[in-house]
Structure formats: C-alpha cells, structure tokens
Coordinates of C-alpha atoms and ligand atoms in Angstrom, one line a residue:
M1 CA -6.4 -22.9 -4.6
Q2 CA -8.4 -23.7 -1.8
I3 CA -8.8 -20.5 1.2
R4 CA -7.0 -21.8 4.2
R5 CA -6.8 -19.9 7.5
L6 CA -3.1 -20.2 9.2
L7 CA -4.1 -20.2 12.8
A8 CA -0.5 -20.3 13.9
L9 CA 0.1 -18.9 17.4
Q10 CA 2.1 -16.2 15.8
F11 CA -1.3 -14.9 14.2
L12 CA -2.4 -14.7 17.7
M13 CA 0.5 -12.8 18.9
L14 CA 0.4 -10.5 16.2
A15 CA -2.9 -9.7 16.5
A16 CA -2.2 -7.5 19.3
A17 CA 0.4 -5.3 17.0
V18 CA -2.0 -5.0 14.3
S19 CA -4.1 -2.6 16.5
A20 CA -1.2 -0.1 17.2
A21 CA -0.8 3.3 15.7
P22 CA 2.4 3.9 13.4
E23 CA 5.2 5.7 14.6
H24 CA 5.1 9.5 13.2
S25 CA 6.9 9.4 10.3
P26 CA 6.5 12.8 8.4
W27 CA 8.7 12.6 5.3
P28 CA 7.5 12.0 1.5
G29 CA 5.9 8.6 1.3
G30 CA 5.9 8.5 5.1
I31 CA 2.9 8.7 7.6
A32 CA 2.1 11.6 9.9
V33 CA 0.4 10.7 13.0
I34 CA -1.5 14.0 14.3
E35 CA -3.4 14.6 17.4
A36 CA -7.3 15.0 16.6
G37 CA -8.7 15.6 19.8
H38 CA -9.9 13.7 22.9
S39 CA -12.0 10.4 22.6
Y40 CA -14.6 10.9 24.8
G41 CA -16.3 12.3 21.8
S42 CA -17.0 10.8 18.4
A43 CA -14.1 10.8 15.9
P44 CA -13.9 14.0 14.0
Q45 CA -13.7 14.1 10.0
A46 CA -10.2 14.7 8.7
T47 CA -9.0 15.7 5.3
F48 CA -5.9 16.1 3.7
N49 CA -5.7 17.9 0.1
G50 CA -9.3 17.4 -0.2
R51 CA -9.3 13.7 0.9
P52 CA -10.6 12.0 3.8
V53 CA -8.2 10.7 6.2
L54 CA -8.1 7.6 8.5
V55 CA -8.7 8.4 12.0
M56 CA -8.3 6.0 15.0
P57 CA -8.1 5.9 18.9
K58 CA -4.6 6.0 20.2
G59 CA -5.1 5.7 24.1
E60 CA -7.5 8.5 25.2
R61 CA -7.0 10.5 21.9
W62 CA -8.1 10.3 18.4
V63 CA -5.1 10.7 15.7
A64 CA -5.3 11.1 12.2
V65 CA -3.0 8.9 10.2
V66 CA -2.1 10.5 6.9
G67 CA -0.3 9.2 4.1
I68 CA 2.1 11.9 2.5
P69 CA 2.7 11.6 -1.3
L70 CA 6.3 10.7 -2.6
G71 CA 6.4 14.2 -4.4
T72 CA 5.6 16.7 -1.5
E73 CA 8.2 19.4 -0.9
P74 CA 9.6 19.5 2.7
G75 CA 8.0 22.1 5.0
K76 CA 4.8 23.1 6.3
Q77 CA 1.4 21.2 5.4
M78 CA -2.1 21.7 6.5
L79 CA -4.5 19.1 7.7
R80 CA -7.9 19.7 8.3
I81 CA -9.7 18.3 11.3
G82 CA -13.0 19.3 11.9
E83 CA -13.5 22.9 11.4
Q84 CA -9.7 23.5 12.0
E85 CA -6.5 23.6 10.3
V86 CA -3.7 22.0 11.9
A87 CA -0.1 22.4 10.5
F88 CA 2.7 19.6 10.5
E89 CA 6.1 19.6 9.0
V90 CA 7.3 17.2 6.3
A91 CA 10.9 16.5 6.6
A92 CA 13.4 15.9 3.6
H93 CA 14.2 12.1 3.0
A94 CA 16.6 10.9 0.2
Y95 CA 15.5 8.1 -1.9
A96 CA 18.0 6.2 -4.0
E97 CA 18.0 5.8 -7.9
Q98 CA 18.3 2.5 -9.9
R99 CA 18.6 1.9 -13.8
L100 CA 17.5 -1.6 -15.2
T101 CA 17.7 -3.1 -18.4
V102 CA 14.5 -4.8 -19.6
K103 CA 14.5 -7.4 -22.2
N104 CA 11.2 -7.2 -23.5
Q105 CA 11.0 -3.8 -25.4
S106 CA 7.1 -4.1 -25.5
H107 CA 6.9 -3.6 -21.5
V108 CA 9.1 -0.6 -21.9
T109 CA 7.0 1.0 -25.0
P110 CA 3.7 -0.1 -25.0
D111 CA 1.6 0.0 -28.5
Q112 CA -1.5 1.6 -29.0
E113 CA -3.7 -1.5 -27.8
Q114 CA -1.5 -1.9 -24.9
L115 CA -1.9 1.6 -24.0
D116 CA -5.7 1.4 -24.0
R117 CA -5.6 -1.8 -21.7
I118 CA -3.3 0.2 -19.6
G119 CA -5.4 3.0 -19.2
R120 CA -8.5 1.0 -18.5
E121 CA -6.5 -0.9 -15.7
R122 CA -5.2 2.3 -14.4
Q123 CA -8.8 3.5 -13.9
V124 CA -9.7 0.1 -11.8
I125 CA -6.5 0.3 -9.8
D126 CA -6.6 3.8 -9.0
A127 CA -10.5 3.9 -8.0
A128 CA -9.5 0.7 -5.8
L129 CA -6.4 2.2 -4.3
G130 CA -8.0 5.7 -3.5
H131 CA -11.3 4.1 -2.1
F132 CA -12.6 5.4 1.0
R133 CA -14.8 2.9 3.2
A134 CA -16.3 4.7 6.4
V135 CA -15.8 2.0 9.1
D136 CA -14.5 2.3 12.7
T137 CA -11.0 1.1 12.6
T138 CA -8.2 0.2 15.6
G139 CA -5.3 0.9 13.7
V140 CA -2.9 0.3 10.6
G141 CA -0.7 -2.4 11.8
L142 CA 0.1 -5.4 9.7
V143 CA 1.4 -8.9 9.8
A144 CA 4.0 -9.9 6.9
P145 CA 2.1 -11.3 4.0
V146 CA 4.9 -13.5 3.0
D147 CA 7.9 -14.5 4.7
G148 CA 11.0 -13.6 2.8
R149 CA 14.1 -11.0 2.6
R150 CA 12.5 -7.6 2.4
S151 CA 14.1 -4.9 0.1
S152 CA 14.2 -1.6 1.0
S153 CA 13.4 -0.3 -2.4
F154 CA 10.1 2.0 -1.6
G155 CA 10.7 5.3 -3.2
L156 CA 13.5 4.4 -5.3
R157 CA 13.6 6.6 -8.6
R158 CA 13.7 4.2 -11.3
F159 CA 15.1 4.2 -15.2
F160 CA 14.0 1.4 -17.6
N161 CA 16.5 1.5 -20.2
D162 CA 17.2 4.9 -19.3
Q163 CA 13.7 6.1 -19.7
P164 CA 12.5 7.4 -16.4
R165 CA 9.6 5.9 -14.7
S166 CA 7.4 7.0 -11.6
P167 CA 9.0 5.9 -7.9
H168 CA 8.9 2.5 -6.9
K169 CA 5.5 2.6 -4.7
G170 CA 5.9 -0.6 -2.9
M171 CA 8.3 -3.0 -1.0
D172 CA 9.6 -6.1 -2.7
I173 CA 9.7 -9.3 -0.7
A174 CA 11.7 -11.9 -2.2
A175 CA 10.2 -15.8 -2.0
A176 CA 9.9 -18.8 -4.2
N177 CA 7.2 -19.2 -7.1
G178 CA 4.2 -20.4 -5.2
T179 CA 4.5 -19.5 -1.9
P180 CA 1.2 -18.4 -0.1
I181 CA 0.4 -14.9 0.6
V182 CA -1.8 -14.3 3.6
A183 CA -4.2 -11.1 4.5
P184 CA -2.0 -9.1 6.9
R185 CA -5.2 -7.6 8.5
N186 CA -9.1 -8.0 8.0
G187 CA -10.6 -6.2 5.1
V188 CA -12.6 -6.8 1.7
V189 CA -11.2 -7.6 -1.5
A190 CA -11.6 -4.3 -3.5
A191 CA -10.3 -5.7 -7.0
M192 CA -8.2 -8.3 -8.2
G193 CA -7.2 -9.2 -12.0
D194 CA -4.5 -10.0 -14.5
Y195 CA -3.2 -6.4 -15.1
F196 CA -0.3 -5.2 -17.6
F197 CA 2.5 -4.4 -15.6
N198 CA 1.2 -5.5 -12.4
G199 CA 0.2 -9.1 -13.3
N200 CA -2.0 -11.1 -11.5
T201 CA -3.0 -8.6 -8.5
V202 CA -5.4 -8.2 -5.3
I203 CA -6.2 -5.2 -3.7
I204 CA -7.4 -5.4 -0.1
D205 CA -9.6 -2.3 1.3
H206 CA -9.1 -2.5 5.5
G207 CA -11.5 0.3 5.9
Q208 CA -11.1 4.4 6.1
G209 CA -8.8 4.6 2.9
F210 CA -6.4 2.1 4.1
V211 CA -5.7 -0.2 1.0
T212 CA -3.0 -2.7 0.6
M213 CA -2.0 -4.2 -2.9
Y214 CA -0.1 -7.6 -4.0
C215 CA 1.3 -7.8 -7.3
H216 CA 2.7 -10.4 -9.8
L217 CA 1.2 -13.4 -8.2
S218 CA 1.1 -16.8 -9.9
E219 CA -2.3 -17.5 -8.6
I220 CA -5.2 -15.6 -7.0
A221 CA -7.5 -17.2 -4.3
V222 CA -10.1 -14.5 -3.7
E223 CA -12.8 -13.1 -5.8
K224 CA -13.8 -9.3 -5.5
A225 CA -16.0 -8.4 -2.7
Q226 CA -15.1 -11.4 -0.6
P227 CA -14.1 -10.4 2.9
V228 CA -10.8 -11.5 4.3
A229 CA -9.5 -12.4 7.6
L230 CA -6.1 -11.8 9.1
G231 CA -4.2 -14.8 7.8
D232 CA -6.3 -15.9 5.3
V233 CA -4.4 -17.1 1.9
I234 CA -5.4 -14.6 -0.8
G235 CA -2.8 -16.0 -3.6
A236 CA 0.6 -17.1 -4.1
V237 CA 4.1 -15.3 -5.2
G238 CA 4.7 -15.4 -8.8
A239 CA 6.5 -13.4 -11.7
T240 CA 3.5 -12.3 -13.7
G241 CA 3.5 -8.9 -15.5
R242 CA 6.7 -6.7 -15.8
V243 CA 9.3 -8.7 -13.4
T244 CA 12.5 -10.1 -13.9
G245 CA 11.6 -13.0 -11.2
P246 CA 9.4 -14.1 -8.5
H247 CA 8.8 -11.8 -5.6
L248 CA 5.9 -10.1 -4.0
H249 CA 5.2 -6.5 -4.8
F250 CA 3.6 -5.1 -1.7
G251 CA 2.0 -1.9 -1.7
T252 CA 0.3 0.0 1.4
Y253 CA -2.0 3.3 0.4
L254 CA -3.4 5.7 3.0
N255 CA -5.8 8.5 1.6
G256 CA -5.1 7.2 -2.1
T257 CA -1.1 7.8 -1.2
A258 CA 1.3 5.3 -1.3
V259 CA 3.3 5.0 1.8
D260 CA 6.3 2.9 2.8
P261 CA 5.0 -0.4 4.1
A262 CA 8.2 -0.8 6.5
I263 CA 6.4 1.8 8.7
L264 CA 3.5 -0.6 9.4
L265 CA 5.3 -4.0 9.2
P266 CA 6.7 -5.4 12.4
Q267 CA 10.7 -5.2 12.4
P268 CA 11.7 -8.4 10.6
Ligands
ZN301 ZN1 7.8 -3.9 -6.6

C-alpha cells in the first residue's frame, strides 16, 4: 500500500487540538498533569517510579504529564521534578470485568515454541513502548487514527475461558477490514511486525516517552525508523492475531505505562 497523506481540512483544524495539554486525570490508567515551574527557564527533568516523564509547556508554565499504571493503589504518589519531590493524589477508579470464550485453544495455552516466540516479541514490544526519545514536545493530543465506534473497554479485567489475563490496555475501535489507519500525530516508527497475540502491529514514538500502538492490522504501510506525519496512512484495519473480528486495538503509553486513549482523543 502506498503512503498517502490525507490533507483534509479536518486535519488542519485538529492540528490545533494536538498541541493541548490533557485534562488532569489522576486515577490508575489515567494521566496526572503536574505543575513543574515557570517556563522562563529550560524544561526541568521529571521522573516517576525511576522512569523519565514527559514535560511540556502549558501557558507560561511547564507541566509534567505522567502515565499512572493500572495497578496503582489509590493514595499519595511522588513525582521527582529536578531536585524536588512533588506529591499528588491518585483517585480510585472502577473498571469492569469481562469473560470471553476463545475457540482457538492454542491462543489460550501456547506451546513451548509459541512461548519462546511470545517472549522474544514481548522484549521488542516492551522496548518500543518504554522508549524515551529526548526531543521537545508541544503536547500529547491525538486525532482519531480511524473513524469508528469506540469501545470504553480500557482497563477491562478479562478472563479467557475462565483464565485471568492482564487488563485490556487499549481502546478497541470498530471498523471494516481494510479501513486506512492514520498517524494521530507526528512521530517515528519504533517497531513493526507480525506478533503472536497482537497480529500485524505498528508502534509509533512521538517523543519523550509518548508512544502509540496499533494492532491486528490487515496490512502495514510503514517501515521501522520511518518518520510519519499527522494524517499519514500507517496501515489498514484487520483481524490478525488473537481477535474475534476486525477492529483496531489502539494503545497509548506515557513513561512506559498504558493510559486510556480516551483522555488524549477529542470527544467523538
Ligand atoms: Zn483490544
């Protein structure tokens, strides 16, 4: 598939939205937006749980934009900004539970060869999702990578054939097989490949630990290390990997932590 840029007016309008700071959303799977000093000076270094954190301008201030892991207990958390420790409160958030029956048993209980493959792929995926590229950033706002009905399934606690699995770390967007997927802001392709669980996958690095992931594609239209611009076609919706039908699994990550894409997207 040829790379095409969709130069529709909507992208020009939405380009303004992508430079906005997100809403302070301080719950597990959410994003804390913490004041980090006056922007007269250079951007401070911020870390959370030992990992570097995205810092961006907001008006005349710097703000740290912190991904909060899904497993975080409600209560006080500490963010390091320069030489200071800054406390913030994490609120409780209830996520639903879902039980699924999956017909292909080999996708529920992989054999040793599959486990080896899954382990190798996990390393590549985790390295891409946790990568911190030190560049200036103007924000973390996104345009929708594909039009379609968005599920509110981020954070769902899932059971496949009664076996517990890790919570759902993305948003599923319903769309027909072959629907083009566009880059939701500028970035660089950090990884791409055909993975056991995720099928055909693209991971885009937007800088400062802000990373987005696209799974189950029918087709991949980009190469590793390729720069992509807002609106570039990166692939097409499909049903590859462990899925029951075509949809886009859309993941968004800050400081190596999956956060709810709904916080970063405009209202549908
Ligand atoms: Zn999904």
